Amino acid sequence: MDCEMSTRVFRHLGPLFFFPPERSIFHHVLVFPSTTKIEFGSLQVLICFSCLKSCHARIATPKAQLGLPELQLGIIPGFGGTQRLPRLVGLTKAIEMMLLSKPIASEEGKQLGLVDEIVAPNDLLTAARQWALDIVSGKKPRLSSLQRTDKLESLGEAREIIKFARAQVKRTAPNLTHPLLCLDAIEEGVVSGGYAGALKEAEVFAAAVVSDNAKGLVNVFFAQRATTKVPGIAELGLKPRKIQKVAVVGGGLMGSGIVTALILSGYSVLLKEINDKFLQTGLGRVKANLQSRVKKGKMSQEKFEKTMSLVTGALTYDDFKSVDLVIEAVIENIELKQSIFSDLEKNCRTDCILSTNTSTIDLNLVGAKTRSQDRIIGAHFFSPAHIMPLLEIVRTDKTSPQVIVDLMALGKAIKKTPVLVGNCTGFAVNRVFFPYTMAALMLSDLGVDIYRIDNVIKSWGMPMGPFRLTDLVGFGVGVAVGAQFVNSFPDRVYITHLIPNMLEAQRLGEQNGKGFYLYDEKRKARPAPEIKDIVKQSQADAGIMPNGKPLAVTDQDIVEMIMFPVVNEACRVLAEKIVVQASDLDIASVLGMGFPPYRGGIVCWADIVGPKYIASRLNTWTKAYGDFFKPCAFLEERAASGVKLSAPIRDSKSRL
């Protein structure tokens, strides 16, 4: 990279990312040890790879991982990365590596021309120094990647490749702008040359780095790494105890998923059921989960058999003295859970951690009939438990710090992101999102088409709309969970006849293939025109349509009327300190409910939109439709003061 270009680029990037490499090694040759894996946890490694492409040669050890992951942060590759990589590996591969943030191993890099030589780790620096000396002495060519064109396709073909990539981005990520900016920079270089392309790269990078997409993705990146830094716990210096064997009580969909997650990470698991039929069904589900991985090529048959051997079935508590942790995963029935925990206290060691996977029930009720309150904790997995990356760890005011540290460590060991939350109905994620479906039901009673609602919310970035989600969860579960919220928060719920009417019509969702949608044998959903009369009856019973006519709303109105009540409940969770910090709620909303990561999480997005605007809209709807929309005191205060919702609260008692 010449001095003028370096100055122009560093003017934009220097304060954020500049870590100058040691010139004696990096001036001509960049080295990559096998321990190097390009990731955002080390900005220096990231920049070294960007510098890599401008070096005259690149030396790596076997299995070294090379890539350009910048798009995961809402920005684009800098330091000429959008220009040099296509000239080293070809346009198609370079676009794939950049847009998908897809790394390659050094062996593939050698084949593509990105890596010049692969050497043993002990020989890495020696080989790199010799290569640099050979360049200086003229024994090896001094190649400038920015000037190369031999790997680039013809101009016509290159434009077609970029056109296709741009269409793919618009189809698969319509709400993202930075991938298109990346393609703009690449295209400028192909058409006008590497120097012009590098200038374009600096220009669009400057736009990307201050975009809402970048703000959101950067927030998610740091939020995910901050979940284990728990005030009051981290300072104690406690080390997690070793957990070798885990018992799971209940082999239903959730229990079998939890077992799968545990054995995939090498834990020995005891699965308990009440009879052999249920036990074999549960073990069958675990087996099916693993076989699915075999079919997808993610697991060998040998690995499948070894992993499956880690789980053992049980019909009694006889072997529970050998377990270090129990995860109860039965149905949401308080009496049943209390009975199980009484049995666990009698049959487990006194140092065994007793956890429950309940999604809504107060943990103090679950452990009410035991004397082991200090080792009772919530381990709330999200379904399917072996796939969803979030683990809510729920503590009571009696849970010991050691138990929290132990379960946080287990969560990380099974490749989950553990988030510590306080004890309340719905905990963090489920509580924050209970208005999500209620707001959609109100909109339906106001005359807005349910399929339009779902399409708008999905287009905005959620994985599915609230009605499709209701079908997935199941109407029976939805009614049971909804009742918990109605009892706990009667001042801010919307009660509709639509759900009871659907149940009466035996429309149970995916469970029986018909709910708000119809489902084929592959669970593919399509609209169900026959529910039109059920929807109309609910609208008539509600009687809230303005002048008896459907409410006229824009797509933005739909998004706001559904998501702003979610923000409002998130503010209550923050005010009560159910979560340690706002970023925990952000990452939990992304990993637990599929909130679009490029919007940064529910609190980050609300700060971008503006608390004042959100409070104003909620107040308008409160006057028109009632207290379901009424902004809470925390939101009103932050809106009035101009303080961000994510700013710490220092003067209230924490549930943690």
XYZ file of C-alpha atoms in Angstrom:
656
model
C 0.000 0.000 0.000
C 1.623 3.306 -1.034
C 2.031 6.164 1.433
C -0.683 8.398 -0.046
C -3.246 5.617 0.009
C -2.229 4.596 3.532
C -2.722 8.159 4.707
C -6.179 8.367 3.157
C -7.300 5.035 4.610
C -5.777 5.497 8.074
C -7.430 8.911 8.251
C -10.715 6.971 8.424
C -9.574 3.854 10.240
C -6.476 4.678 12.234
C -8.075 5.788 15.524
C -10.212 2.664 15.576
C -8.087 -0.143 14.282
C -4.432 0.714 13.690
C -1.994 -1.696 15.312
C 1.296 -1.405 13.368
C 2.982 -4.768 12.799
C 6.648 -5.323 13.542
C 8.400 -4.175 10.380
C 11.276 -6.669 10.589
C 8.794 -9.481 10.021
C 5.815 -7.893 8.317
C 7.410 -5.398 5.912
C 7.533 -7.893 3.053
C 6.120 -11.112 4.465
C 3.203 -11.781 6.777
C 3.261 -14.912 8.903
C 0.270 -16.837 10.235
C 0.784 -19.464 12.948
C -1.648 -22.367 13.150
C -2.991 -21.024 16.437
C -4.215 -17.910 14.614
C -7.938 -17.858 14.061
C -9.277 -14.622 12.666
C -12.023 -13.387 14.951
C -13.299 -10.133 16.393
C -11.897 -10.923 19.821
C -8.500 -9.748 18.533
C -8.556 -6.614 16.429
C -4.802 -6.911 15.911
C -5.236 -10.280 14.198
C -8.016 -8.815 12.063
C -5.845 -5.957 10.878
C -2.834 -8.192 10.324
C -4.968 -10.166 7.850
C -5.978 -6.962 6.091
C -2.285 -6.062 5.941
C -1.620 -9.589 4.653
C -3.048 -8.849 1.265
C -0.776 -5.833 0.753
C 2.373 -7.787 1.651
C 4.578 -9.187 -1.059
C 4.234 -12.740 0.277
C 2.290 -14.697 2.854
C 3.589 -17.635 4.907
C 1.348 -19.807 7.085
C 1.443 -22.948 9.188
C -0.923 -25.879 8.616
C -4.607 -25.324 9.527
C -4.240 -21.551 10.040
C -7.620 -19.855 9.525
C -7.749 -16.831 7.214
C -10.775 -14.664 6.548
C -12.394 -11.244 6.400
C -15.155 -11.229 9.032
C -15.768 -7.458 9.058
C -19.292 -7.698 7.658
C -20.360 -9.417 10.879
C -19.756 -6.046 12.543
C -21.732 -4.037 10.008
C -18.612 -2.653 8.313
C -16.600 -3.702 5.260
C -12.972 -4.834 4.888
C -10.523 -1.934 5.022
C -6.855 -1.394 4.183
C -7.543 -2.273 0.546
C -9.141 -5.605 1.471
C -11.991 -5.232 -1.015
C -9.430 -4.645 -3.781
C -6.550 -6.956 -3.003
C -8.394 -10.146 -2.091
C -10.161 -10.451 -5.491
C -6.786 -9.970 -7.173
C -5.270 -12.778 -5.069
C -8.008 -15.450 -5.100
C -10.386 -14.407 -7.859
C -13.580 -12.385 -7.716
C -16.068 -15.168 -6.980
C -14.121 -16.610 -4.036
C -13.315 -13.168 -2.665
C -16.969 -12.122 -2.690
C -17.905 -15.349 -0.938
C -15.260 -14.840 1.751
C -16.294 -11.233 2.355
C -20.087 -11.383 2.150
C -20.360 -14.625 4.140
C -17.439 -13.806 6.461
C -16.311 -17.301 5.580
C -12.740 -18.197 6.598
C -10.547 -20.679 4.783
C -7.719 -22.888 6.010
C -4.157 -22.162 4.954
C -4.170 -25.286 2.747
C -7.021 -23.886 0.651
C -5.311 -20.521 0.727
C -2.219 -22.101 -0.827
C -4.296 -23.578 -3.647
C -6.015 -20.246 -4.284
C -2.828 -18.181 -4.207
C -3.545 -16.341 -0.966
C -0.757 -18.217 0.842
C 2.661 -18.608 -0.789
C 4.112 -21.282 1.457
C 3.013 -23.540 4.321
C 5.703 -24.467 6.847
C 5.938 -26.189 10.214
C 5.231 -23.952 13.233
C 8.833 -24.087 14.446
C 10.087 -22.978 11.036
C 7.603 -20.141 10.516
C 9.708 -17.096 11.407
C 12.857 -18.517 9.823
C 11.050 -19.218 6.551
C 9.389 -15.785 6.559
C 12.673 -13.962 7.147
C 14.384 -15.933 4.370
C 11.526 -15.195 1.977
C 11.770 -11.477 2.777
C 15.550 -11.525 2.188
C 14.997 -13.313 -1.129
C 12.569 -10.575 -2.196
C 15.066 -7.846 -1.284
C 17.902 -9.631 -3.095
C 15.777 -10.238 -6.195
C 15.682 -14.036 -5.869
C 11.920 -13.870 -5.496
C 9.585 -11.454 -7.276
C 8.273 -8.348 -5.505
C 4.551 -8.650 -6.307
C 2.066 -5.866 -5.591
C -1.407 -7.339 -5.127
C -3.129 -4.044 -5.943
C -1.638 -4.038 -9.435
C -2.383 -7.671 -10.271
C -5.141 -8.547 -12.741
C -4.326 -12.145 -13.639
C -6.899 -13.589 -11.208
C -9.670 -11.170 -12.184
C -12.363 -12.218 -14.625
C -13.064 -10.211 -17.767
C -14.943 -6.963 -17.189
C -18.208 -8.313 -18.579
C -18.016 -11.524 -16.545
C -16.989 -9.621 -13.407
C -19.976 -7.309 -13.724
C -22.308 -10.289 -14.039
C -20.792 -11.894 -10.933
C -21.256 -8.689 -8.940
C -24.774 -8.207 -10.305
C -25.705 -11.725 -9.179
C -24.157 -11.165 -5.730
C -26.023 -7.875 -5.348
C -29.328 -9.587 -6.212
C -28.616 -12.333 -3.667
C -27.952 -9.763 -0.951
C -31.177 -7.893 -1.706
C -33.128 -11.148 -1.606
C -31.615 -12.698 1.520
C -30.708 -9.595 3.560
C -32.987 -6.770 2.383
C -32.529 -4.743 5.575
C -28.728 -4.648 5.388
C -26.822 -1.921 3.561
C -23.157 -2.694 4.227
C -22.941 -5.811 1.977
C -24.056 -3.611 -0.924
C -21.462 -0.995 0.032
C -18.829 -3.738 -0.017
C -19.908 -4.740 -3.528
C -19.831 -1.092 -4.610
C -16.185 -0.865 -3.545
C -15.304 -4.147 -5.260
C -17.006 -3.064 -8.485
C -15.248 0.298 -8.502
C -11.909 -1.481 -8.315
C -12.767 -3.906 -11.092
C -13.974 -1.144 -13.402
C -11.587 1.703 -12.573
C -8.537 -0.032 -11.092
C -7.255 -0.907 -7.648
C -6.264 2.602 -6.616
C -9.700 4.062 -7.419
C -11.272 1.066 -5.714
C -9.287 1.658 -2.526
C -10.472 5.266 -2.429
C -14.052 4.093 -2.893
C -13.527 1.538 -0.122
C -12.430 4.272 2.300
C -15.461 6.359 1.347
C -18.063 3.611 1.871
C -16.312 2.304 4.980
C -16.760 5.727 6.547
C -20.486 5.504 5.788
C -20.830 1.918 7.030
C -19.045 2.401 10.344
C -21.587 4.998 11.554
C -24.674 3.175 10.211
C -27.426 1.734 12.399
C -26.462 -1.740 11.145
C -22.931 -1.300 12.493
C -24.188 0.116 15.785
C -26.474 -2.882 16.204
C -23.980 -5.582 15.236
C -21.168 -4.081 17.302
C -23.516 -3.921 20.287
C -24.421 -7.603 19.860
C -20.753 -8.539 19.543
C -19.778 -6.916 22.835
C -23.039 -7.873 24.573
C -22.384 -11.564 23.950
C -18.969 -11.268 25.581
C -20.218 -9.329 28.597
C -22.790 -11.834 29.886
C -20.382 -13.610 32.245
C -19.129 -10.395 33.858
C -21.647 -10.370 36.690
C -21.208 -7.671 39.361
C -21.068 -9.205 42.826
C -20.094 -12.607 41.421
C -17.001 -11.977 39.309
C -15.297 -10.155 42.184
C -15.534 -13.217 44.446
C -12.925 -15.071 42.407
C -14.861 -18.353 42.554
C -13.737 -21.193 40.304
C -16.388 -23.447 38.733
C -16.541 -26.936 40.162
C -16.112 -29.776 37.716
C -19.398 -31.234 36.487
C -18.963 -34.716 35.082
C -22.391 -36.314 35.214
C -25.798 -34.681 34.735
C -29.285 -36.055 35.301
C -32.250 -34.805 33.256
C -35.732 -35.472 34.624
C -38.244 -35.659 31.793
C -37.615 -36.881 28.248
C -40.104 -34.759 26.329
C -39.132 -32.449 23.482
C -37.321 -30.079 25.816
C -35.732 -32.725 28.034
C -34.454 -34.754 25.076
C -33.050 -31.587 23.514
C -31.199 -30.774 26.733
C -29.787 -34.314 26.843
C -28.647 -33.913 23.225
C -26.883 -30.634 23.995
C -25.087 -32.201 26.958
C -23.864 -35.377 25.290
C -22.724 -33.436 22.207
C -20.313 -31.676 24.561
C -19.106 -34.914 26.122
C -21.151 -34.999 29.345
C -22.388 -38.278 30.777
C -26.169 -38.011 31.195
C -28.807 -39.932 33.141
C -32.301 -39.491 31.645
C -35.154 -40.285 34.044
C -38.756 -40.935 33.103
C -41.807 -42.260 34.951
C -42.210 -45.430 32.864
C -40.359 -47.404 30.229
C -42.594 -46.269 27.368
C -41.866 -42.597 28.029
C -38.183 -43.395 28.602
C -37.778 -45.181 25.263
C -39.609 -42.338 23.527
C -37.245 -39.823 25.116
C -34.155 -41.834 24.178
C -35.596 -42.151 20.680
C -35.828 -38.385 20.396
C -32.193 -38.020 21.452
C -31.203 -40.635 18.881
C -33.187 -38.839 16.178
C -31.501 -35.540 17.021
C -28.080 -37.130 16.546
C -29.090 -39.023 13.405
C -30.154 -35.732 11.886
C -26.575 -34.541 12.294
C -25.290 -37.722 10.640
C -27.600 -37.190 7.638
C -26.365 -33.617 7.272
C -22.735 -34.767 7.323
C -22.021 -33.040 10.643
C -21.294 -36.284 12.503
C -19.782 -39.622 11.540
C -21.477 -42.906 12.373
C -18.647 -43.737 14.774
C -19.069 -40.400 16.534
C -22.831 -40.953 16.658
C -22.451 -44.277 18.458
C -19.879 -42.897 20.889
C -22.067 -39.868 21.684
C -25.210 -41.946 22.111
C -23.377 -44.178 24.584
C -23.073 -41.214 26.957
C -26.785 -41.282 27.830
C -28.334 -43.870 30.141
C -32.015 -44.308 30.955
C -33.465 -44.581 34.468
C -36.890 -45.134 36.022
C -35.830 -44.507 39.624
C -33.574 -42.159 41.584
C -31.241 -45.000 42.603
C -28.254 -43.664 40.621
C -28.762 -39.983 41.399
C -26.085 -40.020 44.134
C -23.500 -40.035 41.345
C -24.673 -36.902 39.546
C -23.291 -33.376 39.983
C -26.237 -31.526 38.455
C -29.925 -32.245 37.885
C -32.012 -30.427 35.266
C -35.757 -30.899 35.764
C -37.621 -30.579 32.444
C -41.189 -31.778 33.028
C -44.441 -29.995 32.146
C -45.290 -26.622 33.698
C -47.123 -27.969 36.751
C -46.185 -26.479 40.121
C -47.275 -29.448 42.250
C -45.405 -31.913 40.040
C -42.223 -29.856 40.120
C -42.430 -29.459 43.912
C -42.776 -33.218 44.291
C -39.768 -33.852 42.045
C -37.574 -31.395 43.933
C -38.513 -33.019 47.244
C -37.415 -36.369 45.785
C -34.204 -34.857 44.433
C -33.285 -33.450 47.833
C -33.643 -36.928 49.341
C -31.771 -38.802 46.620
C -28.947 -36.464 45.528
C -25.723 -35.471 47.258
C -25.826 -32.331 49.352
C -23.502 -30.577 46.891
C -25.550 -31.516 43.820
C -26.997 -28.529 41.913
C -30.779 -28.716 41.566
C -32.029 -26.807 38.525
C -35.346 -26.411 36.729
C -36.062 -25.647 33.086
C -39.333 -23.869 33.888
C -40.046 -20.986 31.554
C -42.522 -19.059 33.718
C -42.951 -20.465 37.254
C -41.453 -18.648 40.234
C -38.415 -20.620 41.447
C -39.325 -19.976 45.050
C -42.520 -21.951 44.444
C -40.638 -24.764 42.731
C -38.326 -25.257 45.707
C -40.839 -24.332 48.401
C -40.931 -27.854 49.898
C -37.158 -28.268 50.160
C -34.502 -27.070 52.570
C -31.960 -26.654 49.758
C -32.811 -23.156 48.548
C -29.150 -22.213 48.170
C -28.558 -24.778 45.420
C -31.817 -24.306 43.489
C -31.412 -22.409 40.248
C -33.176 -22.019 36.913
C -31.624 -23.433 33.734
C -34.027 -22.144 31.103
C -33.218 -23.557 27.682
C -35.033 -22.445 24.552
C -36.563 -24.953 22.170
C -35.068 -26.830 20.425
C -32.586 -26.957 23.297
C -29.753 -28.580 21.341
C -29.909 -25.837 18.694
C -30.965 -22.570 20.327
C -27.859 -20.766 21.656
C -29.332 -18.998 24.711
C -29.379 -20.299 28.286
C -31.182 -18.133 30.833
C -29.745 -18.806 34.283
C -32.322 -17.780 36.866
C -31.270 -17.056 40.423
C -33.331 -16.441 43.515
C -32.269 -14.305 46.468
C -31.040 -17.521 48.126
C -29.077 -19.107 45.270
C -25.399 -19.377 46.205
C -22.768 -17.601 44.070
C -20.903 -20.908 43.654
C -23.932 -22.543 42.042
C -24.262 -19.573 39.665
C -20.588 -19.822 38.677
C -20.927 -23.578 38.129
C -23.967 -23.267 35.858
C -22.495 -20.342 33.904
C -19.444 -22.502 33.195
C -21.611 -25.422 32.090
C -23.533 -23.127 29.746
C -20.341 -22.052 28.033
C -19.096 -25.654 27.907
C -22.194 -26.784 25.975
C -21.746 -23.842 23.570
C -24.561 -21.696 24.916
C -24.482 -18.026 25.787
C -25.456 -17.937 29.483
C -27.352 -14.866 30.691
C -28.007 -14.414 34.415
C -31.522 -13.123 35.170
C -33.661 -12.500 38.217
C -36.642 -14.506 39.390
C -40.041 -13.312 38.117
C -42.857 -14.544 35.886
C -41.365 -15.225 32.460
C -37.868 -14.225 33.658
C -36.313 -11.964 30.976
C -37.016 -13.060 27.394
C -40.491 -14.558 27.775
C -41.613 -11.698 29.967
C -40.344 -9.021 27.599
C -41.982 -10.658 24.593
C -45.370 -11.530 26.076
C -46.836 -8.281 24.612
C -45.580 -9.372 21.160
C -48.495 -11.719 20.523
C -51.015 -9.726 22.577
C -50.393 -6.612 20.468
C -50.869 -8.658 17.295
C -54.154 -10.056 18.638
C -55.355 -6.524 19.360
C -54.453 -5.463 15.824
C -56.459 -8.398 14.496
C -59.456 -7.351 16.596
C -58.983 -3.849 15.162
C -59.473 -5.341 11.705
C -55.883 -5.697 10.454
C -55.315 -8.864 8.405
C -53.324 -11.437 10.395
C -51.247 -12.530 7.386
C -50.324 -8.931 6.631
C -49.206 -8.549 10.248
C -47.009 -11.645 10.026
C -45.514 -10.628 6.662
C -44.693 -7.116 7.867
C -43.034 -8.343 11.068
C -41.044 -10.989 9.188
C -39.928 -8.447 6.581
C -38.817 -6.181 9.423
C -36.438 -8.904 10.561
C -38.116 -11.297 12.998
C -37.837 -15.000 12.052
C -41.629 -15.290 12.009
C -44.669 -13.209 12.771
C -46.679 -13.512 16.023
C -49.452 -15.680 14.538
C -47.008 -18.109 12.936
C -45.167 -18.199 16.276
C -48.402 -19.032 18.097
C -48.918 -21.994 15.764
C -45.359 -23.170 16.410
C -45.622 -22.934 20.194
C -49.077 -24.502 20.233
C -52.359 -23.042 21.454
C -52.433 -25.172 24.598
C -49.019 -23.975 25.703
C -49.895 -20.438 24.684
C -53.026 -20.398 26.847
C -51.196 -21.852 29.862
C -48.305 -19.400 29.615
C -50.632 -16.513 28.828
C -52.600 -17.245 31.985
C -49.397 -16.794 34.020
C -48.921 -13.317 32.572
C -52.578 -12.375 33.015
C -52.339 -13.326 36.691
C -49.008 -11.571 37.229
C -49.593 -8.417 35.192
C -53.378 -7.864 35.033
C -52.946 -4.112 34.534
C -51.340 -4.436 31.097
C -52.720 -7.403 29.194
C -55.049 -7.633 26.224
C -57.584 -10.452 26.408
C -59.152 -11.612 23.171
C -61.727 -14.221 22.186
C -59.660 -15.252 19.170
C -57.432 -17.815 20.903
C -60.282 -19.552 22.827
C -62.344 -19.617 19.608
C -59.460 -21.252 17.723
C -59.119 -23.873 20.459
C -62.849 -24.546 20.363
C -62.534 -25.146 16.626
C -59.767 -27.695 17.359
C -57.149 -25.574 15.648
C -54.061 -26.357 17.727
C -51.310 -25.100 15.431
C -48.540 -27.312 14.060
C -49.544 -29.979 16.568
C -52.500 -31.077 14.431
C -51.573 -29.332 11.192
C -54.035 -26.467 11.426
C -53.988 -23.198 13.316
C -53.776 -19.729 11.873
C -52.045 -21.560 9.011
C -52.397 -24.981 7.411
C -49.366 -27.302 7.428
C -48.306 -30.097 5.089
C -46.267 -33.144 6.076
C -43.078 -31.070 5.834
C -44.565 -28.406 8.159
C -44.698 -25.887 5.334
C -47.256 -23.222 6.212
C -49.907 -21.682 4.003
C -52.803 -19.340 4.893
C -56.013 -20.943 6.182
C -58.976 -19.153 4.537
C -61.459 -21.071 6.692
C -60.513 -19.106 9.822
C -62.042 -15.952 8.361
C -65.296 -16.444 10.297
C -63.425 -17.142 13.562
C -61.463 -13.906 13.152
C -64.627 -11.942 12.340
C -66.402 -13.318 15.406
C -63.487 -12.236 17.636
C -63.577 -8.767 16.081
C -67.304 -8.513 16.736
C -66.870 -9.676 20.341
C -64.077 -7.161 20.942
C -65.992 -4.264 19.429
C -62.929 -1.994 19.231
C -62.772 -1.293 15.487
C -63.091 2.479 14.887
C -66.679 3.151 13.748
C -67.023 -0.551 13.064
C -64.472 -0.389 10.249
C -60.968 -1.944 10.067
C -58.196 0.286 11.360
C -56.161 1.901 8.573
C -52.461 1.363 9.332
C -49.157 1.565 7.511
C -46.511 -1.142 7.706
C -44.528 1.095 10.058
C -47.605 1.401 12.287
C -47.826 -2.388 12.493
C -44.161 -2.730 13.464
C -44.437 -0.028 16.101
C -47.741 -1.217 17.595
C -46.243 -4.683 18.064
C -42.644 -3.865 19.001
C -43.095 -0.747 21.162
C -45.077 -2.657 23.844
C -42.145 -5.114 23.865
C -39.789 -2.174 24.466
C -42.114 -0.974 27.238
C -41.913 -4.321 29.042
C -38.144 -4.372 28.510
C -38.025 -1.040 30.351
C -39.851 -2.584 33.313
C -37.367 -5.462 33.349
C -34.511 -2.951 33.363
C -36.140 -0.861 36.093
C -36.584 -3.936 38.298
C -33.033 -5.044 37.481
C -34.163 -8.474 36.372
C -31.057 -8.393 34.169
C -27.582 -7.264 35.193
C -27.254 -4.797 32.332
C -29.174 -3.672 29.254
C -26.779 -5.516 26.949
C -27.826 -8.825 28.572
C -31.392 -8.149 27.485
C -30.147 -7.259 24.003
C -28.256 -10.514 23.487
C -31.050 -12.531 25.115
C -33.615 -11.048 22.719
C -31.379 -11.869 19.744
C -30.499 -15.423 20.777
C -33.787 -16.338 22.469
C -36.430 -14.725 20.254
C -34.572 -14.161 17.003
C -34.631 -10.376 17.283
C -32.638 -9.190 14.230
C -28.997 -8.849 15.340
C -28.364 -5.978 12.936
C -30.851 -3.960 15.004
C -28.681 -4.579 18.062
C -31.198 -6.163 20.445
C -34.416 -4.757 21.861
C -32.887 -2.020 24.069
C -30.240 -0.943 21.557
C -32.901 -0.657 18.844
C -35.143 1.364 21.152
C -32.280 3.783 21.850
C -31.695 4.182 18.095
C -35.409 4.845 17.470
C -35.537 7.182 20.465
C -37.270 6.760 23.860
C -39.104 10.070 23.417
C -40.713 8.954 20.161
C -41.634 5.532 21.578
C -43.236 7.035 24.703
C -45.179 9.522 22.584
C -46.610 6.794 20.348
C -47.514 4.606 23.325
C -49.319 7.520 24.980
C -51.337 8.131 21.803
C -52.433 4.492 21.647
C -53.194 4.437 25.376
C -55.789 7.147 24.861
C -57.306 5.236 21.968
C -57.068 1.602 23.106
C -56.359 1.463 26.844
C -53.625 0.710 29.365
C -52.085 -2.172 27.419
C -49.992 0.511 25.692
C -49.397 2.761 28.724
C -45.676 3.632 28.955
C -44.072 2.663 32.251
C -42.471 5.202 34.590
C -38.929 4.198 33.573
C -39.634 4.846 29.884
C -41.377 8.141 30.627
C -38.458 9.300 32.782
C -35.832 8.377 30.210
C -37.879 10.005 27.435
C -38.211 13.219 29.417
C -34.566 13.376 30.504
C -33.021 12.340 27.200
C -31.044 9.565 28.895
C -30.640 6.332 26.919
C -32.613 3.299 28.049
C -29.350 1.349 28.152
C -27.720 3.734 30.635
C -27.094 1.997 33.996
C -29.495 2.340 36.927
C -27.706 2.942 40.200
C -30.369 3.789 42.739
C -32.752 0.842 42.847
C -32.659 -2.576 44.456
C -31.736 -5.370 42.091
C -33.528 -8.706 41.784
C -30.011 -10.086 41.310
